[in-house]
Each structure stands twice: as structure tokens, then as C-alpha cells.
The first five atom37 places (N, CA, C, CB, O) and aatype in JSON, in Angstrom:
{
  "aatype": [20, 20, 20, 20, 20, 20, 20, 20, 20, 20, 20, 20, 20, 20, 20, 20, 20, 20, 20, 20, 20, 20, 20, 20, 20, 20, 20, 20, 20, 20, 20, 20, 20, 20, 20, 20, 20, 20, 20, 20, 20, 20, 20, 20, 20, 20, 20, 20, 20, 20, 20, 20, 20, 20, 20, 20, 20, 20, 20, 20, 20, 20, 20, 20, 20, 20, 20, 20, 20, 20, 20, 20, 20, 20, 20, 20, 20, 20, 20, 20, 20, 20, 20, 20, 20, 20, 20, 20, 20, 20, 20, 20, 20, 20, 20, 20, 20, 20, 20, 20, 20, 20, 20, 20, 20, 20, 20, 20, 20, 20, 20, 20, 20, 20, 20, 20, 20, 20],
  "atom_mask": [
    [1, 1, 1, 1, 1],
    [1, 1, 1, 1, 1],
    [1, 1, 1, 1, 1],
    [1, 1, 1, 1, 1],
    [1, 1, 1, 1, 1],
    [1, 1, 1, 1, 1],
    [1, 1, 1, 1, 1],
    [1, 1, 1, 1, 1],
    [1, 1, 1, 1, 1],
    [1, 1, 1, 1, 1],
    [1, 1, 1, 1, 1],
    [1, 1, 1, 1, 1],
    [1, 1, 1, 1, 1],
    [1, 1, 1, 1, 1],
    [1, 1, 1, 1, 1],
    [1, 1, 1, 1, 1],
    [1, 1, 1, 1, 1],
    [1, 1, 1, 1, 1],
    [1, 1, 1, 1, 1],
    [1, 1, 1, 1, 1],
    [1, 1, 1, 1, 1],
    [1, 1, 1, 1, 1],
    [1, 1, 1, 1, 1],
    [1, 1, 1, 1, 1],
    [1, 1, 1, 1, 1],
    [1, 1, 1, 1, 1],
    [1, 1, 1, 1, 1],
    [1, 1, 1, 1, 1],
    [1, 1, 1, 1, 1],
    [1, 1, 1, 1, 1],
    [1, 1, 1, 1, 1],
    [1, 1, 1, 1, 1],
    [1, 1, 1, 1, 1],
    [1, 1, 1, 1, 1],
    [1, 1, 1, 1, 1],
    [1, 1, 1, 1, 1],
    [1, 1, 1, 1, 1],
    [1, 1, 1, 1, 1],
    [1, 1, 1, 1, 1],
    [1, 1, 1, 1, 1],
    [1, 1, 1, 1, 1],
    [1, 1, 1, 1, 1],
    [1, 1, 1, 1, 1],
    [1, 1, 1, 1, 1],
    [1, 1, 1, 1, 1],
    [1, 1, 1, 1, 1],
    [1, 1, 1, 1, 1],
    [1, 1, 1, 1, 1],
    [1, 1, 1, 1, 1],
    [1, 1, 1, 1, 1],
    [1, 1, 1, 1, 1],
    [1, 1, 1, 1, 1],
    [1, 1, 1, 1, 1],
    [1, 1, 1, 1, 1],
    [1, 1, 1, 1, 1],
    [1, 1, 1, 1, 1],
    [1, 1, 1, 1, 1],
    [1, 1, 1, 1, 1],
    [1, 1, 1, 1, 1],
    [1, 1, 1, 1, 1],
    [1, 1, 1, 1, 1],
    [1, 1, 1, 1, 1],
    [1, 1, 1, 1, 1],
    [1, 1, 1, 1, 1],
    [1, 1, 1, 1, 1],
    [1, 1, 1, 1, 1],
    [1, 1, 1, 1, 1],
    [1, 1, 1, 1, 1],
    [1, 1, 1, 1, 1],
    [1, 1, 1, 1, 1],
    [1, 1, 1, 1, 1],
    [1, 1, 1, 1, 1],
    [1, 1, 1, 1, 1],
    [1, 1, 1, 1, 1],
    [1, 1, 1, 1, 1],
    [1, 1, 1, 1, 1],
    [1, 1, 1, 1, 1],
    [1, 1, 1, 1, 1],
    [1, 1, 1, 1, 1],
    [1, 1, 1, 1, 1],
    [1, 1, 1, 1, 1],
    [1, 1, 1, 1, 1],
    [1, 1, 1, 1, 1],
    [1, 1, 1, 1, 1],
    [1, 1, 1, 1, 1],
    [1, 1, 1, 1, 1],
    [1, 1, 1, 1, 1],
    [1, 1, 1, 1, 1],
    [1, 1, 1, 1, 1],
    [1, 1, 1, 1, 1],
    [1, 1, 1, 1, 1],
    [1, 1, 1, 1, 1],
    [1, 1, 1, 1, 1],
    [1, 1, 1, 1, 1],
    [1, 1, 1, 1, 1],
    [1, 1, 1, 1, 1],
    [1, 1, 1, 1, 1],
    [1, 1, 1, 1, 1],
    [1, 1, 1, 1, 1],
    [1, 1, 1, 1, 1],
    [1, 1, 1, 1, 1],
    [1, 1, 1, 1, 1],
    [1, 1, 1, 1, 1],
    [1, 1, 1, 1, 1],
    [1, 1, 1, 1, 1],
    [1, 1, 1, 1, 1],
    [1, 1, 1, 1, 1],
    [1, 1, 1, 1, 1],
    [1, 1, 1, 1, 1],
    [1, 1, 1, 1, 1],
    [1, 1, 1, 1, 1],
    [1, 1, 1, 1, 1],
    [1, 1, 1, 1, 1],
    [1, 1, 1, 1, 1],
    [1, 1, 1, 1, 1],
    [1, 1, 1, 1, 1],
    [1, 1, 1, 1, 1],
    [1, 1, 1, 1, 1]
  ],
  "atom_positions": [
    [[102.92, 0.9, 128.75], [103.27, 1.53, 130.01], [104.79, 1.57, 130.14], [102.63, 0.77, 131.2], [105.47, 0.59, 129.85]],
    [[105.3, 2.7, 130.58], [106.74, 2.83, 130.77], [107.14, 2.25, 132.12], [107.17, 4.32, 130.68], [106.43, 2.38, 133.12]],
    [[108.29, 1.6, 132.13], [108.84, 1.01, 133.35], [109.96, 1.91, 133.84], [109.35, -0.45, 133.12], [110.81, 2.34, 133.05]],
    [[109.97, 2.19, 135.14], [111.05, 2.99, 135.71], [112.23, 2.11, 136.04], [110.57, 3.74, 136.96], [112.12, 1.19, 136.85]],
    [[113.36, 2.39, 135.43], [114.6, 1.68, 135.75], [115.45, 2.55, 136.65], [115.38, 1.29, 134.45], [115.87, 3.63, 136.23]],
    [[115.7, 2.12, 137.84], [116.41, 2.93, 138.82], [117.48, 2.09, 139.5], [115.44, 3.51, 139.85], [117.55, 0.88, 139.32]],
    [[118.3, 2.77, 140.3], [119.35, 2.06, 141.04], [119.61, 2.77, 142.35], [120.66, 1.96, 140.2], [118.7, 3.37, 142.93]],
    [[120.83, 2.7, 142.83], [121.18, 3.14, 144.18], [121.43, 4.65, 144.28], [122.4, 2.41, 144.65], [122.47, 5.06, 144.79]],
    [[120.52, 5.48, 143.81], [120.73, 6.93, 143.88], [120.91, 7.36, 145.32], [119.55, 7.69, 143.23], [120.19, 6.91, 146.21]],
    [[121.86, 8.23, 145.54], [122.08, 8.76, 146.88], [122.82, 7.83, 147.82], [120.8, 9.12, 147.48], [122.94, 8.12, 149.01]],
    [[123.31, 6.72, 147.32], [123.95, 5.73, 148.2], [125.47, 5.72, 148.08], [123.41, 4.36, 147.91], [126.13, 4.97, 148.8]],
    [[126.01, 6.5, 147.22], [127.46, 6.5, 147.03], [128.17, 7.36, 148.04], [127.81, 6.96, 145.65], [128.42, 6.94, 149.17]],
    [[128.49, 8.56, 147.65], [129.27, 9.47, 148.48], [128.55, 9.82, 149.78], [129.59, 10.72, 147.71], [129.21, 10.19, 150.76]],
    [[127.24, 9.72, 149.81], [126.49, 10.11, 151.0], [126.23, 8.95, 151.96], [125.19, 10.73, 150.59], [125.47, 9.12, 152.92]],
    [[126.83, 7.8, 151.73], [126.7, 6.63, 152.6], [125.25, 6.27, 152.85], [127.4, 6.89, 153.93], [124.87, 5.91, 153.97]],
    [[124.45, 6.37, 151.82], [123.03, 6.05, 151.96], [122.81, 4.57, 152.19], [122.27, 6.49, 150.73], [123.66, 3.74, 151.88]],
    [[121.68, 4.25, 152.74], [121.3, 2.88, 153.03], [120.61, 2.3, 151.8], [120.37, 2.8, 154.29], [119.56, 2.79, 151.38]],
    [[121.19, 1.26, 151.21], [120.69, 0.71, 149.95], [119.24, 0.23, 150.05], [121.57, -0.44, 149.51], [118.42, 0.57, 149.2]],
    [[118.93, -0.55, 151.08], [117.58, -1.09, 151.2], [116.56, 0.01, 151.46], [117.53, -2.13, 152.31], [115.45, -0.01, 150.92]],
    [[116.94, 0.98, 152.28], [116.04, 2.1, 152.56], [115.75, 2.87, 151.28], [116.64, 3.04, 153.63], [114.59, 3.17, 150.99]],
    [[116.78, 3.18, 150.5], [116.58, 3.89, 149.24], [115.7, 3.09, 148.3], [117.92, 4.2, 148.57], [114.83, 3.65, 147.63]],
    [[115.91, 1.78, 148.24], [115.09, 0.93, 147.37], [113.63, 0.94, 147.82], [115.64, -0.51, 147.34], [112.73, 0.99, 146.99]],
    [[113.41, 0.89, 149.12], [112.03, 0.89, 149.63], [111.35, 2.24, 149.37], [112.02, 0.58, 151.13], [110.15, 2.28, 149.1]],
    [[112.1, 3.33, 149.46], [111.53, 4.64, 149.16], [111.14, 4.73, 147.68], [112.53, 5.77, 149.51], [110.1, 5.29, 147.33]],
    [[111.98, 4.16, 146.83], [111.66, 4.15, 145.4], [110.47, 3.23, 145.12], [112.88, 3.7, 144.58], [109.64, 3.53, 144.25]],
    [[110.38, 2.13, 145.84], [109.22, 1.24, 145.71], [107.95, 1.96, 146.13], [109.42, -0.04, 146.55], [106.91, 1.82, 145.48]],
    [[108.02, 2.73, 147.22], [106.86, 3.51, 147.66], [106.39, 4.45, 146.55], [107.2, 4.32, 148.93], [105.2, 4.51, 146.24]],
    [[107.33, 5.18, 145.97], [106.98, 6.15, 144.93], [106.38, 5.46, 143.71], [108.22, 6.96, 144.52], [105.36, 5.92, 143.18]],
    [[106.99, 4.38, 143.27], [106.48, 3.66, 142.1], [105.1, 3.06, 142.39], [107.46, 2.55, 141.67], [104.21, 3.1, 141.53]],
    [[104.93, 2.51, 143.57], [103.63, 1.92, 143.93], [102.54, 2.98, 144.01], [103.74, 1.18, 145.28], [101.43, 2.78, 143.53]],
    [[102.88, 4.12, 144.62], [101.9, 5.19, 144.74], [101.49, 5.71, 143.37], [102.47, 6.34, 145.6], [100.33, 6.06, 143.14]],
    [[102.46, 5.75, 142.44], [102.18, 6.21, 141.08], [101.63, 5.1, 140.19], [103.45, 6.79, 140.46], [101.35, 5.32, 139.02]],
    [[101.48, 3.9, 140.76], [100.99, 2.73, 140.03], [101.84, 2.45, 138.78], [99.51, 2.93, 139.62], [101.33, 2.24, 137.68]],
    [[103.16, 2.46, 139.0], [104.12, 2.21, 137.92], [104.99, 1.01, 138.26], [105.0, 3.46, 137.68], [105.38, 0.82, 139.42]],
    [[105.29, 0.2, 137.26], [106.22, -0.91, 137.5], [107.62, -0.36, 137.77], [106.25, -1.89, 136.3], [107.97, 0.73, 137.33]],
    [[108.39, -1.14, 138.48], [109.72, -0.69, 138.89], [110.75, -1.75, 138.54], [109.75, -0.38, 140.4], [110.57, -2.93, 138.85]],
    [[111.82, -1.33, 137.91], [112.95, -2.21, 137.61], [114.12, -1.66, 138.39], [113.27, -2.27, 136.06], [114.65, -0.6, 138.07]],
    [[114.54, -2.39, 139.43], [115.63, -1.94, 140.28], [116.92, -2.6, 139.82], [115.36, -2.25, 141.77], [117.02, -3.82, 139.79]],
    [[117.9, -1.8, 139.45], [119.18, -2.3, 138.93], [120.2, -2.35, 140.06], [119.69, -1.41, 137.77], [120.56, -1.32, 140.62]],
    [[120.67, -3.55, 140.38], [121.66, -3.7, 141.45], [123.09, -3.76, 140.92], [121.36, -4.95, 142.26], [124.03, -3.83, 141.71]],
    [[123.25, -3.73, 139.62], [124.57, -3.73, 138.99], [125.46, -4.85, 139.51], [125.25, -2.39, 139.22], [126.62, -4.62, 139.85]],
    [[124.91, -6.05, 139.57], [125.7, -7.23, 139.93], [125.87, -7.47, 141.42], [127.02, -7.12, 139.32], [126.56, -8.41, 141.81]],
    [[125.27, -6.66, 142.26], [125.37, -6.86, 143.71], [124.37, -7.95, 144.11], [125.09, -5.52, 144.5], [123.21, -7.67, 144.39]],
    [[124.86, -9.2, 144.13], [123.99, -10.36, 144.41], [123.36, -10.28, 145.8], [124.78, -11.66, 144.28], [122.18, -10.59, 145.97]],
    [[124.14, -9.87, 146.8], [123.59, -9.78, 148.16], [122.44, -8.79, 148.22], [124.69, -9.37, 149.16], [121.4, -9.09, 148.81]],
    [[122.61, -7.63, 147.63], [121.54, -6.64, 147.6], [120.33, -7.17, 146.85], [122.03, -5.33, 146.96], [119.2, -7.01, 147.3]],
    [[120.58, -7.8, 145.74], [119.49, -8.37, 144.94], [118.68, -9.38, 145.76], [120.04, -9.04, 143.68], [117.44, -9.34, 145.75]],
    [[119.35, -10.26, 146.46], [118.66, -11.26, 147.28], [117.89, -10.62, 148.45], [119.66, -12.28, 147.82], [116.77, -11.03, 148.75]],
    [[118.5, -9.62, 149.09], [117.82, -8.93, 150.2], [116.55, -8.23, 149.71], [118.76, -7.91, 150.87], [115.51, -8.29, 150.35]],
    [[116.66, -7.56, 148.57], [115.5, -6.85, 148.03], [114.42, -7.83, 147.58], [115.91, -5.95, 146.86], [113.23, -7.57, 147.77]],
    [[114.82, -8.95, 146.98], [113.84, -9.97, 146.58], [113.12, -10.52, 147.81], [114.53, -11.12, 145.81], [111.9, -10.69, 147.79]],
    [[113.88, -10.78, 148.86], [113.27, -11.31, 150.09], [112.29, -10.3, 150.68], [114.35, -11.67, 151.13], [111.18, -10.66, 151.07]],
    [[112.71, -9.05, 150.75], [111.87, -8.02, 151.34], [110.62, -7.78, 150.51], [112.66, -6.73, 151.5], [109.52, -7.68, 151.06]],
    [[110.75, -7.69, 149.19], [109.56, -7.47, 148.36], [108.64, -8.68, 148.38], [109.97, -7.15, 146.91], [107.42, -8.53, 148.28]],
    [[109.2, -9.88, 148.52], [108.37, -11.08, 148.65], [107.54, -11.02, 149.92], [109.25, -12.34, 148.65], [106.35, -11.34, 149.92]],
    [[108.17, -10.61, 151.02], [107.45, -10.47, 152.29], [106.36, -9.42, 152.17], [108.43, -10.1, 153.43], [105.23, -9.64, 152.6]],
    [[106.69, -8.28, 151.57], [105.71, -7.2, 151.42], [104.53, -7.65, 150.56], [106.37, -5.96, 150.81], [103.38, -7.35, 150.86]],
    [[104.83, -8.37, 149.48], [103.78, -8.85, 148.59], [102.9, -9.89, 149.27], [104.39, -9.44, 147.32], [101.67, -9.85, 149.16]],
    [[103.52, -10.83, 149.98], [102.74, -11.88, 150.64], [101.85, -11.31, 151.74], [103.67, -12.93, 151.23], [100.81, -11.89, 152.05]],
    [[102.23, -10.2, 152.32], [101.43, -9.54, 153.36], [100.42, -8.56, 152.78], [102.34, -8.83, 154.34], [99.64, -7.95, 153.51]],
    [[100.47, -8.41, 151.44], [99.6, -7.42, 150.79], [99.77, -6.04, 151.44], [98.12, -7.86, 150.86], [98.8, -5.34, 151.72]],
    [[101.03, -5.69, 151.66], [101.38, -4.44, 152.33], [100.99, -3.25, 151.47], [102.88, -4.4, 152.65], [101.28, -3.21, 150.27]],
    [[100.34, -2.28, 152.08], [99.99, -1.06, 151.36], [101.14, -0.06, 151.43], [98.7, -0.44, 151.95], [102.07, -0.21, 152.21]],
    [[101.04, 0.95, 150.58], [102.04, 2.02, 150.59], [102.07, 2.67, 151.97], [101.73, 3.07, 149.49], [103.14, 2.94, 152.51]],
    [[100.9, 2.91, 152.54], [100.82, 3.53, 153.86], [101.45, 2.69, 154.95], [99.38, 3.81, 154.21], [102.13, 3.21, 155.83]],
    [[101.22, 1.38, 154.89], [101.8, 0.49, 155.9], [103.33, 0.47, 155.81], [101.24, -0.93, 155.75], [104.02, 0.51, 156.83]],
    [[103.85, 0.4, 154.59], [105.3, 0.4, 154.42], [105.88, 1.75, 154.86], [105.68, 0.11, 152.95], [106.92, 1.79, 155.51]],
    [[105.22, 2.84, 154.5], [105.68, 4.16, 154.92], [105.72, 4.26, 156.45], [104.78, 5.26, 154.34], [106.69, 4.75, 157.02]],
    [[104.65, 3.8, 157.11], [104.6, 3.84, 158.58], [105.73, 3.02, 159.19], [103.25, 3.32, 159.08], [106.37, 3.45, 160.15]],
    [[105.97, 1.83, 158.64], [107.04, 0.97, 159.15], [108.41, 1.64, 158.99], [107.04, -0.4, 158.43], [109.21, 1.64, 159.92]],
    [[108.66, 2.2, 157.82], [109.93, 2.88, 157.56], [110.09, 4.06, 158.52], [110.01, 3.37, 156.1], [111.17, 4.26, 159.09]],
    [[109.03, 4.82, 158.71], [109.08, 5.99, 159.59], [109.4, 5.58, 161.02], [107.76, 6.74, 159.55], [110.23, 6.21, 161.67]],
    [[108.74, 4.54, 161.52], [108.99, 4.08, 162.89], [110.41, 3.56, 163.06], [107.99, 2.97, 163.27], [111.08, 3.87, 164.05]],
    [[110.87, 2.79, 162.1], [112.2, 2.2, 162.19], [113.28, 3.27, 162.08], [112.39, 1.13, 161.1], [114.25, 3.26, 162.84]],
    [[113.13, 4.18, 161.14], [114.14, 5.22, 160.94], [114.19, 6.22, 162.08], [113.89, 5.95, 159.64], [115.21, 6.87, 162.29]],
    [[113.11, 6.36, 162.82], [113.11, 7.29, 163.96], [114.19, 6.91, 164.98], [111.72, 7.3, 164.64], [114.71, 7.78, 165.68]],
    [[114.51, 5.62, 165.06], [115.54, 5.16, 165.99], [116.92, 5.7, 165.63], [115.58, 3.64, 166.01], [117.78, 5.82, 166.49]],
    [[117.12, 6.03, 164.35], [118.44, 6.44, 163.88], [118.53, 7.94, 163.6], [118.79, 5.68, 162.63], [119.58, 8.43, 163.18]],
    [[117.45, 8.67, 163.84], [117.4, 10.08, 163.49], [118.5, 10.9, 164.16], [116.05, 10.65, 163.87], [119.11, 11.75, 163.51]],
    [[118.77, 10.65, 165.42], [119.79, 11.43, 166.13], [121.16, 11.26, 165.49], [119.85, 11.0, 167.61], [121.89, 12.24, 165.33]],
    [[121.52, 10.02, 165.11], [122.81, 9.77, 164.45], [122.91, 10.57, 163.15], [122.99, 8.27, 164.16], [123.93, 11.2, 162.88]],
    [[121.84, 10.52, 162.36], [121.85, 11.19, 161.07], [121.92, 12.7, 161.24], [120.61, 10.8, 160.26], [122.66, 13.38, 160.53]],
    [[121.14, 13.23, 162.18], [121.11, 14.68, 162.39], [122.49, 15.18, 162.82], [120.05, 15.05, 163.45], [122.95, 16.21, 162.33]],
    [[123.13, 14.47, 163.74], [124.45, 14.87, 164.22], [125.47, 14.88, 163.07], [124.93, 13.92, 165.33], [126.24, 15.83, 162.93]],
    [[125.46, 13.83, 162.25], [126.4, 13.75, 161.13], [126.11, 14.84, 160.1], [126.32, 12.36, 160.45], [127.03, 15.45, 159.56]],
    [[124.83, 15.09, 159.84], [124.46, 16.11, 158.86], [124.93, 17.49, 159.32], [122.94, 16.12, 158.65], [125.47, 18.26, 158.52]],
    [[124.71, 17.81, 160.58], [125.1, 19.12, 161.09], [126.61, 19.32, 161.08], [124.58, 19.3, 162.5], [127.09, 20.45, 160.97]],
    [[127.36, 18.23, 161.18], [128.83, 18.31, 161.14], [129.36, 18.16, 159.71], [129.44, 17.22, 162.03], [130.57, 18.16, 159.49]],
    [[128.43, 18.03, 158.74], [128.79, 17.83, 157.33], [129.63, 16.58, 157.14], [129.53, 19.05, 156.79], [130.54, 16.56, 156.3]],
    [[129.35, 15.55, 157.91], [130.04, 14.27, 157.79], [129.18, 13.32, 156.97], [130.34, 13.67, 159.2], [128.01, 13.59, 156.7]],
    [[129.79, 12.2, 156.59], [129.01, 11.16, 155.93], [127.96, 10.64, 156.9], [129.91, 10.0, 155.42], [128.23, 10.46, 158.09]],
    [[126.77, 10.41, 156.38], [125.71, 9.88, 157.23], [126.01, 8.42, 157.53], [124.33, 10.03, 156.56], [126.38, 7.66, 156.64]],
    [[125.84, 8.02, 158.8], [126.09, 6.61, 159.12], [125.04, 5.71, 158.48], [126.1, 6.41, 160.65], [123.86, 6.03, 158.47]],
    [[125.5, 4.6, 157.94], [124.59, 3.61, 157.37], [124.11, 2.7, 158.49], [125.28, 2.79, 156.23], [124.87, 2.38, 159.41]],
    [[122.88, 2.29, 158.42], [122.31, 1.42, 159.44], [121.74, 0.16, 158.79], [121.2, 2.16, 160.24], [120.58, 0.14, 158.4]],
    [[122.56, -0.9, 158.68], [122.06, -2.13, 158.07], [120.89, -2.73, 158.84], [123.17, -3.14, 157.97], [120.18, -3.59, 158.32]],
    [[120.68, -2.28, 160.07], [119.58, -2.8, 160.86], [118.22, -2.39, 160.27], [119.68, -2.31, 162.3], [117.2, -2.99, 160.61]],
    [[118.2, -1.4, 159.4], [116.93, -0.97, 158.81], [116.31, -2.13, 158.04], [117.13, 0.26, 157.88], [115.12, -2.41, 158.19]],
    [[117.11, -2.8, 157.22], [116.6, -3.95, 156.46], [116.1, -5.04, 157.4], [117.7, -4.53, 155.53], [114.99, -5.53, 157.25]],
    [[116.92, -5.4, 158.37], [116.54, -6.44, 159.33], [115.28, -6.04, 160.07], [117.67, -6.71, 160.32], [114.39, -6.86, 160.3]],
    [[115.2, -4.78, 160.46], [114.02, -4.3, 161.19], [112.76, -4.37, 160.33], [114.25, -2.88, 161.68], [111.69, -4.71, 160.83]],
    [[112.88, -4.04, 159.05], [111.71, -4.13, 158.16], [111.24, -5.58, 158.02], [112.04, -3.55, 156.77], [110.04, -5.86, 158.09]],
    [[112.19, -6.48, 157.82], [111.83, -7.9, 157.71], [111.15, -8.37, 159.0], [113.09, -8.77, 157.42], [110.1, -9.01, 158.95]],
    [[111.74, -8.05, 160.14], [111.17, -8.47, 161.43], [109.8, -7.83, 161.67], [112.11, -8.1, 162.58], [108.9, -8.48, 162.2]],
    [[109.64, -6.56, 161.29], [108.37, -5.86, 161.46], [107.24, -6.59, 160.74], [108.48, -4.41, 160.94], [106.17, -6.82, 161.32]],
    [[107.46, -6.96, 159.48], [106.4, -7.6, 158.71], [106.23, -9.08, 159.07], [106.68, -7.45, 157.23], [105.14, -9.62, 158.92]],
    [[107.28, -9.73, 159.53], [107.12, -11.11, 160.02], [106.3, -11.11, 161.3], [108.5, -11.77, 160.26], [105.45, -11.98, 161.49]],
    [[106.55, -10.15, 162.19], [105.77, -10.04, 163.42], [104.31, -9.73, 163.1], [106.36, -8.96, 164.35], [103.4, -10.25, 163.75]],
    [[104.1, -8.89, 162.11], [102.73, -8.56, 161.68], [102.02, -9.82, 161.21], [102.75, -7.5, 160.56], [100.86, -10.05, 161.53]],
    [[102.73, -10.65, 160.44], [102.15, -11.9, 159.95], [101.81, -12.83, 161.11], [103.13, -12.6, 158.98], [100.74, -13.43, 161.13]],
    [[102.72, -12.94, 162.08], [102.47, -13.8, 163.24], [101.26, -13.31, 164.02], [103.72, -13.84, 164.17], [100.44, -14.11, 164.47]],
    [[101.13, -12.0, 164.18], [99.98, -11.44, 164.9], [98.68, -11.71, 164.17], [100.16, -9.93, 165.1], [97.66, -11.99, 164.79]],
    [[98.72, -11.64, 162.83], [97.52, -11.92, 162.03], [97.12, -13.39, 162.15], [97.76, -11.54, 160.55], [95.93, -13.7, 162.23]],
    [[98.11, -14.29, 162.17], [97.82, -15.72, 162.31], [97.19, -16.0, 163.67], [99.09, -16.56, 162.13], [96.22, -16.75, 163.77]],
    [[97.74, -15.39, 164.73], [97.19, -15.57, 166.06], [95.76, -15.06, 166.15], [98.04, -14.86, 167.09], [94.93, -15.68, 166.81]],
    [[95.47, -13.96, 165.49], [94.14, -13.37, 165.54], [93.1, -14.24, 164.83], [94.17, -11.98, 164.92], [91.92, -14.2, 165.17]],
    [[93.54, -15.02, 163.84], [92.6, -15.86, 163.11], [92.43, -17.25, 163.73], [93.04, -15.99, 161.68], [91.54, -18.0, 163.34]],
    [[93.29, -17.59, 164.68], [93.2, -18.93, 165.3], [92.23, -18.95, 166.45], [94.57, -19.38, 165.78], [92.04, -19.99, 167.07]]
  ]
}
């Protein structure tokens, strides 16, 4: 089986969000049932954030659909900023809160599941 080796496509000149791009690539690889090798090129902070996020997703047995829904809900909060910048041909604003929001979303989901089983 071939492994997809990818990195921060679209995150340079376009001020893309690293974690969001990584999660989109994870969605695609998971949907295609392909292993994914994400290259952070020595960015330890990014590597640790992605490890933490994928650990949370794995421990929750998150489906592709659940992750897609979470990303869609979280990114909807930032749509106006992105649309305005795009229409003005400016760099898109990066929103580090996307990573934090994803972590909080799945931690809250875990807490709700624990409460439901108690």
C-alpha cells in the first residue's frame, strides 16, 4: 500500500491555517482508506498539536463525517473574515482558534458521552 506524504500545502503565501489544512488532508486520506504521513519539516509545535489532535480523534473513534461536521461548524464562525479578505484579494486571516475549537469540541463530546453512560 502506498503512503501519502504531504505537508503544509496552501499555508505559505495564502496564510492558510496549518491545523485546518492538516485535518482536511486527514479527512481525504481517511475517506480513501489510505495511510497518511504528514511532514512538518521540523516544526515541533505543529507536530505536537497535530499529535494531540489526532490522539483525541482516535480515542473518540471519530468518523470522517463527524470531523467534517465539526470543521464546518467551527469554520462558519470565520467565514465573513475570509470572504472579505478574498474579495479584496488580501491574505486570508489565520485563525489559530480553529485548532483550539476542534480540541474543545471533541473534549466536550467525550464529557457528554461519559455523562450519558453514568
